[in-house]
Amino acid sequence: DAGVTQSPTHLIKTRGQHVTLRCSPISGHKSVSWYQQVLGQGPQFIFQYYEKEERGRGNFPDRFSARQFPNYSSELNVNALLLGDSALYLCASSWGQGRSTGELFFGEGSRLTVL
Amino acid sequence: EDKVVQSPLSLVVHEGDTVTLNCSYEVTNFRSLLWYKQEKKAPTFLFMLTSSGIEKKSGRLSSILDKKELFSILNITATQTGDSAIYLCAVGGKSTFGDGTTLTVKP
């Protein structure tokens, strides 16, 4: 069975550009969460979507947005990129709505470098 | 604001040693505490703890939760080089993660 898949795996952008990251959850999982992991830190919660609705948002500026599609895949969009947005962006899927009631299944991440 | 603090931040041991990793937390809506292992990119699930005092075991790894004192420990016995990784603790409704403990096991 396929796990959580993310694309692209690596990308380089320049300041001010826009980026779209994509995630496909494990088949049957309806919840997708996005995390930002800066080197040396733990993952920071950005968004959670469940059944195509936003169910949680972390402490990130409005330049960050996301959506979930009818097939439960998801996109994370970041506008007006800053150097500080350079990080590993992790997508995680789970069965239900609760983000920490059960196990999260993570993808391999998208490594974003902003120059 | 939910807070998770892990200690130590890094640890270097030799194969065969036993290690104890710590996770303390302050959350407004505790549901469960989860431990993950991150070797390269994707964290992988180790344990989920919801009740105090009940030890979870998987091979050489074990973990226990103390909901009164708000902490958990992860023990690894007879460490191997393959145990080298970042160990992450997560709690709360927003899956708040600590910054992890980087474990290095030398042959």
mmCIF file of C-alpha atoms in Angstrom:
data_model
loop_
_atom_site.group_PDB
_atom_site.id
_atom_site.type_symbol
_atom_site.label_atom_id
_atom_site.label_comp_id
_atom_site.label_asym_id
_atom_site.label_seq_id
_atom_site.Cartn_x
_atom_site.Cartn_y
_atom_site.Cartn_z
ATOM 1 C CA ASP A 1 0.000 0.000 0.000
ATOM 2 C CA ALA A 2 1.258 3.478 -0.804
ATOM 3 C CA GLY A 3 2.159 5.680 2.115
ATOM 4 C CA VAL A 4 1.821 9.432 2.238
ATOM 5 C CA THR A 5 3.353 10.930 -0.886
ATOM 6 C CA GLN A 6 4.603 14.479 -1.241
ATOM 7 C CA SER A 7 5.839 16.468 -4.196
ATOM 8 C CA PRO A 8 8.173 17.963 -5.075
ATOM 9 C CA THR A 9 10.867 16.453 -2.864
ATOM 10 C CA HIS A 10 13.230 19.379 -3.273
ATOM 11 C CA LEU A 11 12.806 22.854 -4.667
ATOM 12 C CA ILE A 12 14.658 26.143 -4.737
ATOM 13 C CA LYS A 13 12.894 29.479 -4.928
ATOM 14 C CA THR A 14 13.891 33.105 -4.609
ATOM 15 C CA ARG A 15 12.485 35.650 -2.190
ATOM 16 C CA GLY A 16 9.077 36.984 -3.167
ATOM 17 C CA GLN A 17 8.104 33.943 -5.224
ATOM 18 C CA HIS A 18 5.217 31.616 -4.585
ATOM 19 C CA VAL A 19 5.333 27.865 -3.945
ATOM 20 C CA THR A 20 2.770 25.046 -4.008
ATOM 21 C CA LEU A 21 3.447 21.777 -2.207
ATOM 22 C CA ARG A 22 1.298 18.716 -2.743
ATOM 23 C CA CYS A 23 0.362 15.759 -0.579
ATOM 24 C CA SER A 24 -1.571 12.542 -1.152
ATOM 25 C CA PRO A 25 -2.697 10.789 2.037
ATOM 26 C CA ILE A 26 -2.854 7.088 2.679
ATOM 27 C CA SER A 27 -5.929 5.584 1.058
ATOM 28 C CA GLY A 28 -8.867 5.876 3.415
ATOM 29 C CA HIS A 29 -7.381 8.658 5.521
ATOM 30 C CA LYS A 30 -9.549 11.755 5.588
ATOM 31 C CA SER A 31 -7.361 14.051 7.656
ATOM 32 C CA VAL A 32 -4.269 15.836 6.381
ATOM 33 C CA SER A 33 -1.985 18.041 8.453
ATOM 34 C CA TRP A 34 0.934 20.211 7.397
ATOM 35 C CA TYR A 35 4.049 20.899 9.450
ATOM 36 C CA GLN A 36 7.124 23.058 8.990
ATOM 37 C CA GLN A 37 10.399 21.717 10.345
ATOM 38 C CA VAL A 38 13.361 24.041 10.520
ATOM 39 C CA LEU A 39 16.765 22.454 11.022
ATOM 40 C CA GLY A 40 17.358 21.654 14.667
ATOM 41 C CA GLN A 41 13.718 22.041 15.694
ATOM 42 C CA GLY A 42 10.689 19.845 15.927
ATOM 43 C CA PRO A 43 7.818 20.020 13.416
ATOM 44 C CA GLN A 44 5.616 23.101 13.840
ATOM 45 C CA PHE A 45 1.902 22.716 13.116
ATOM 46 C CA ILE A 46 0.628 24.813 10.189
ATOM 47 C CA PHE A 47 -2.806 23.464 9.196
ATOM 48 C CA GLN A 48 -5.127 20.524 9.577
ATOM 49 C CA TYR A 49 -7.880 19.623 7.133
ATOM 50 C CA TYR A 50 -10.580 17.034 7.664
ATOM 51 C CA GLU A 51 -13.254 16.227 5.137
ATOM 52 C CA LYS A 52 -12.125 19.212 3.029
ATOM 53 C CA GLU A 53 -12.632 21.710 5.854
ATOM 54 C CA GLU A 54 -9.964 23.540 7.814
ATOM 55 C CA ARG A 55 -10.033 22.214 11.368
ATOM 56 C CA GLY A 56 -6.974 23.892 12.805
ATOM 57 C CA ARG A 57 -4.425 26.544 12.063
ATOM 58 C CA GLY A 58 -1.062 27.145 13.695
ATOM 59 C CA ASN A 59 0.687 30.424 14.346
ATOM 60 C CA PHE A 60 1.714 31.178 10.752
ATOM 61 C CA PRO A 61 1.109 34.350 8.710
ATOM 62 C CA ASP A 62 -1.609 34.668 6.097
ATOM 63 C CA ARG A 63 0.992 34.047 3.387
ATOM 64 C CA PHE A 64 0.430 30.386 4.206
ATOM 65 C CA SER A 65 -2.751 28.790 2.919
ATOM 66 C CA ALA A 66 -3.933 25.286 2.159
ATOM 67 C CA ARG A 67 -6.842 23.329 0.840
ATOM 68 C CA GLN A 68 -8.053 19.756 0.627
ATOM 69 C CA PHE A 69 -9.622 18.261 -2.452
ATOM 70 C CA PRO A 70 -12.542 15.794 -2.765
ATOM 71 C CA ASN A 71 -10.050 12.908 -3.076
ATOM 72 C CA TYR A 72 -8.510 14.063 0.254
ATOM 73 C CA SER A 73 -5.227 15.166 -1.316
ATOM 74 C CA SER A 74 -4.004 18.560 -0.200
ATOM 75 C CA GLU A 75 -1.983 21.546 -1.275
ATOM 76 C CA LEU A 76 0.017 23.981 0.834
ATOM 77 C CA ASN A 77 0.625 27.370 -0.720
ATOM 78 C CA VAL A 78 3.119 29.943 0.479
ATOM 79 C CA ASN A 79 3.166 33.427 -1.052
ATOM 80 C CA ALA A 80 5.842 36.132 -0.959
ATOM 81 C CA LEU A 81 8.538 33.726 0.169
ATOM 82 C CA LEU A 82 11.034 34.852 2.778
ATOM 83 C CA LEU A 83 14.435 33.406 3.582
ATOM 84 C CA GLY A 84 12.997 32.152 6.853
ATOM 85 C CA ASP A 85 10.533 29.938 4.990
ATOM 86 C CA SER A 86 13.404 27.598 4.106
ATOM 87 C CA ALA A 87 12.518 24.338 5.817
ATOM 88 C CA LEU A 88 11.307 20.778 5.433
ATOM 89 C CA TYR A 89 7.548 20.776 4.932
ATOM 90 C CA LEU A 90 5.948 17.605 6.196
ATOM 91 C CA CYS A 91 2.505 16.320 5.406
ATOM 92 C CA ALA A 92 0.841 13.794 7.707
ATOM 93 C CA SER A 93 -2.386 11.877 7.293
ATOM 94 C CA SER A 94 -4.594 10.099 9.799
ATOM 95 C CA TRP A 95 -7.960 8.397 9.972
ATOM 96 C CA GLY A 96 -9.913 10.904 11.974
ATOM 97 C CA GLN A 97 -10.121 14.518 12.982
ATOM 98 C CA GLY A 98 -8.150 14.426 16.202
ATOM 99 C CA ARG A 99 -4.566 15.364 15.483
ATOM 100 C CA SER A 100 -3.059 13.822 18.556
ATOM 101 C CA THR A 101 -5.577 11.168 19.495
ATOM 102 C CA GLY A 102 -3.919 8.770 17.154
ATOM 103 C CA GLU A 103 -0.875 8.046 15.093
ATOM 104 C CA LEU A 104 0.158 10.418 12.329
ATOM 105 C CA PHE A 105 1.606 8.946 9.133
ATOM 106 C CA PHE A 106 4.193 11.271 7.638
ATOM 107 C CA GLY A 107 5.409 11.708 4.100
ATOM 108 C CA GLU A 108 9.072 12.184 3.243
ATOM 109 C CA GLY A 109 8.606 15.926 3.052
ATOM 110 C CA SER A 110 9.360 18.717 0.616
ATOM 111 C CA ARG A 111 12.660 20.464 1.196
ATOM 112 C CA LEU A 112 12.228 24.165 0.326
ATOM 113 C CA THR A 113 15.229 26.445 -0.022
ATOM 114 C CA VAL A 114 14.604 30.169 -0.439
ATOM 115 C CA LEU A 115 17.528 32.190 -1.809
ATOM 116 C CA GLU B 1 -0.068 27.869 24.550
ATOM 117 C CA ASP B 2 0.862 24.186 24.497
ATOM 118 C CA LYS B 3 4.493 23.473 25.314
ATOM 119 C CA VAL B 4 6.659 20.369 25.014
ATOM 120 C CA VAL B 5 10.243 20.235 26.271
ATOM 121 C CA GLN B 6 12.550 17.329 25.534
ATOM 122 C CA SER B 7 15.828 16.547 27.202
ATOM 123 C CA PRO B 8 18.613 16.067 26.635
ATOM 124 C CA LEU B 9 18.841 17.831 23.276
ATOM 125 C CA SER B 10 21.563 15.447 22.174
ATOM 126 C CA LEU B 11 23.157 12.313 23.473
ATOM 127 C CA VAL B 12 26.144 10.233 22.363
ATOM 128 C CA VAL B 13 26.462 6.675 23.629
ATOM 129 C CA HIS B 14 28.182 3.434 22.658
ATOM 130 C CA GLU B 15 26.499 0.308 21.430
ATOM 131 C CA GLY B 16 25.054 -1.699 24.270
ATOM 132 C CA ASP B 17 24.363 1.293 26.498
ATOM 133 C CA THR B 18 20.879 2.045 27.874
ATOM 134 C CA VAL B 19 19.435 5.506 27.341
ATOM 135 C CA THR B 20 16.505 7.413 28.818
ATOM 136 C CA LEU B 21 14.920 10.277 26.898
ATOM 137 C CA ASN B 22 12.628 12.742 28.631
ATOM 138 C CA CYS B 23 9.559 14.662 27.539
ATOM 139 C CA SER B 24 7.702 17.146 29.756
ATOM 140 C CA TYR B 25 4.580 18.942 28.630
ATOM 141 C CA GLU B 26 2.023 21.633 29.385
ATOM 142 C CA VAL B 27 -1.139 21.378 27.300
ATOM 143 C CA THR B 28 -4.662 22.673 27.685
ATOM 144 C CA ASN B 29 -6.373 19.639 26.190
ATOM 145 C CA PHE B 30 -4.433 16.429 26.760
ATOM 146 C CA ARG B 31 -5.545 13.479 24.679
ATOM 147 C CA SER B 32 -2.418 11.451 24.226
ATOM 148 C CA LEU B 33 1.370 11.618 24.054
ATOM 149 C CA LEU B 34 3.142 10.143 21.066
ATOM 150 C CA TRP B 35 6.762 9.276 20.411
ATOM 151 C CA TYR B 36 8.236 9.303 16.912
ATOM 152 C CA LYS B 37 11.629 8.369 15.452
ATOM 153 C CA GLN B 38 13.023 10.579 12.681
ATOM 154 C CA GLU B 39 15.997 9.104 10.859
ATOM 155 C CA LYS B 40 16.132 11.154 7.680
ATOM 156 C CA LYS B 41 12.920 12.933 6.827
ATOM 157 C CA ALA B 42 9.639 11.223 7.710
ATOM 158 C CA PRO B 43 9.022 10.709 11.436
ATOM 159 C CA THR B 44 7.798 7.188 12.115
ATOM 160 C CA PHE B 45 5.486 6.256 14.957
ATOM 161 C CA LEU B 46 6.817 4.468 18.027
ATOM 162 C CA PHE B 47 4.256 4.708 20.849
ATOM 163 C CA MET B 48 1.021 6.368 21.842
ATOM 164 C CA LEU B 49 0.377 6.809 25.576
ATOM 165 C CA THR B 50 -2.926 7.851 27.071
ATOM 166 C CA SER B 51 -2.932 6.422 30.600
ATOM 167 C CA SER B 52 -0.524 6.985 33.455
ATOM 168 C CA GLY B 53 1.680 4.203 34.685
ATOM 169 C CA ILE B 54 1.078 1.749 31.869
ATOM 170 C CA GLU B 55 4.310 0.848 30.122
ATOM 171 C CA LYS B 56 4.321 0.331 26.394
ATOM 172 C CA LYS B 57 7.021 -1.956 25.019
ATOM 173 C CA SER B 58 8.327 -2.803 21.584
ATOM 174 C CA GLY B 59 11.477 -4.857 21.532
ATOM 175 C CA ARG B 60 14.252 -2.868 23.182
ATOM 176 C CA LEU B 61 12.132 0.283 23.400
ATOM 177 C CA SER B 62 9.692 1.114 26.153
ATOM 178 C CA SER B 63 7.824 4.182 27.281
ATOM 179 C CA ILE B 64 5.707 5.325 30.191
ATOM 180 C CA LEU B 65 3.540 8.342 30.959
ATOM 181 C CA ASP B 66 3.027 10.234 34.219
ATOM 182 C CA LYS B 67 -0.048 12.459 33.839
ATOM 183 C CA LYS B 68 0.277 13.834 37.352
ATOM 184 C CA GLU B 69 3.812 15.107 36.868
ATOM 185 C CA LEU B 70 3.222 15.785 33.141
ATOM 186 C CA PHE B 71 6.084 13.864 31.636
ATOM 187 C CA SER B 72 7.005 10.770 29.724
ATOM 188 C CA ILE B 73 10.203 8.815 29.279
ATOM 189 C CA LEU B 74 11.415 6.679 26.414
ATOM 190 C CA ASN B 75 13.928 3.978 27.265
ATOM 191 C CA ILE B 76 16.137 2.178 24.804
ATOM 192 C CA THR B 77 18.141 -0.781 26.108
ATOM 193 C CA ALA B 78 21.139 -2.424 24.438
ATOM 194 C CA THR B 79 21.416 0.396 21.931
ATOM 195 C CA GLN B 80 22.527 -0.294 18.363
ATOM 196 C CA THR B 81 23.927 2.002 15.684
ATOM 197 C CA GLY B 82 20.570 1.756 13.930
ATOM 198 C CA ASP B 83 18.971 3.534 16.876
ATOM 199 C CA SER B 84 20.787 6.720 15.862
ATOM 200 C CA ALA B 85 18.039 9.213 15.065
ATOM 201 C CA ILE B 86 16.058 12.165 16.357
ATOM 202 C CA TYR B 87 13.385 11.108 18.825
ATOM 203 C CA LEU B 88 10.342 13.389 18.888
ATOM 204 C CA CYS B 89 7.599 13.707 21.469
ATOM 205 C CA ALA B 90 4.186 15.181 20.553
ATOM 206 C CA VAL B 91 1.125 16.053 22.651
ATOM 207 C CA GLY B 92 -2.069 18.043 22.585
ATOM 208 C CA GLY B 93 -4.862 18.861 20.190
ATOM 209 C CA LYS B 94 -2.513 20.509 17.716
ATOM 210 C CA SER B 95 0.133 17.768 17.879
ATOM 211 C CA THR B 96 2.640 20.109 19.466
ATOM 212 C CA PHE B 97 6.108 18.655 19.051
ATOM 213 C CA GLY B 98 9.198 19.087 21.149
ATOM 214 C CA ASP B 99 12.493 19.886 19.473
ATOM 215 C CA GLY B 100 13.610 16.294 19.807
ATOM 216 C CA THR B 101 16.583 14.447 21.234
ATOM 217 C CA THR B 102 19.327 13.591 18.770
ATOM 218 C CA LEU B 103 20.724 10.203 19.720
ATOM 219 C CA THR B 104 24.034 9.045 18.277
ATOM 220 C CA VAL B 105 25.099 5.472 18.949
ATOM 221 C CA LYS B 106 28.765 4.764 18.260
ATOM 222 C CA PRO B 107 30.019 1.247 17.466
#
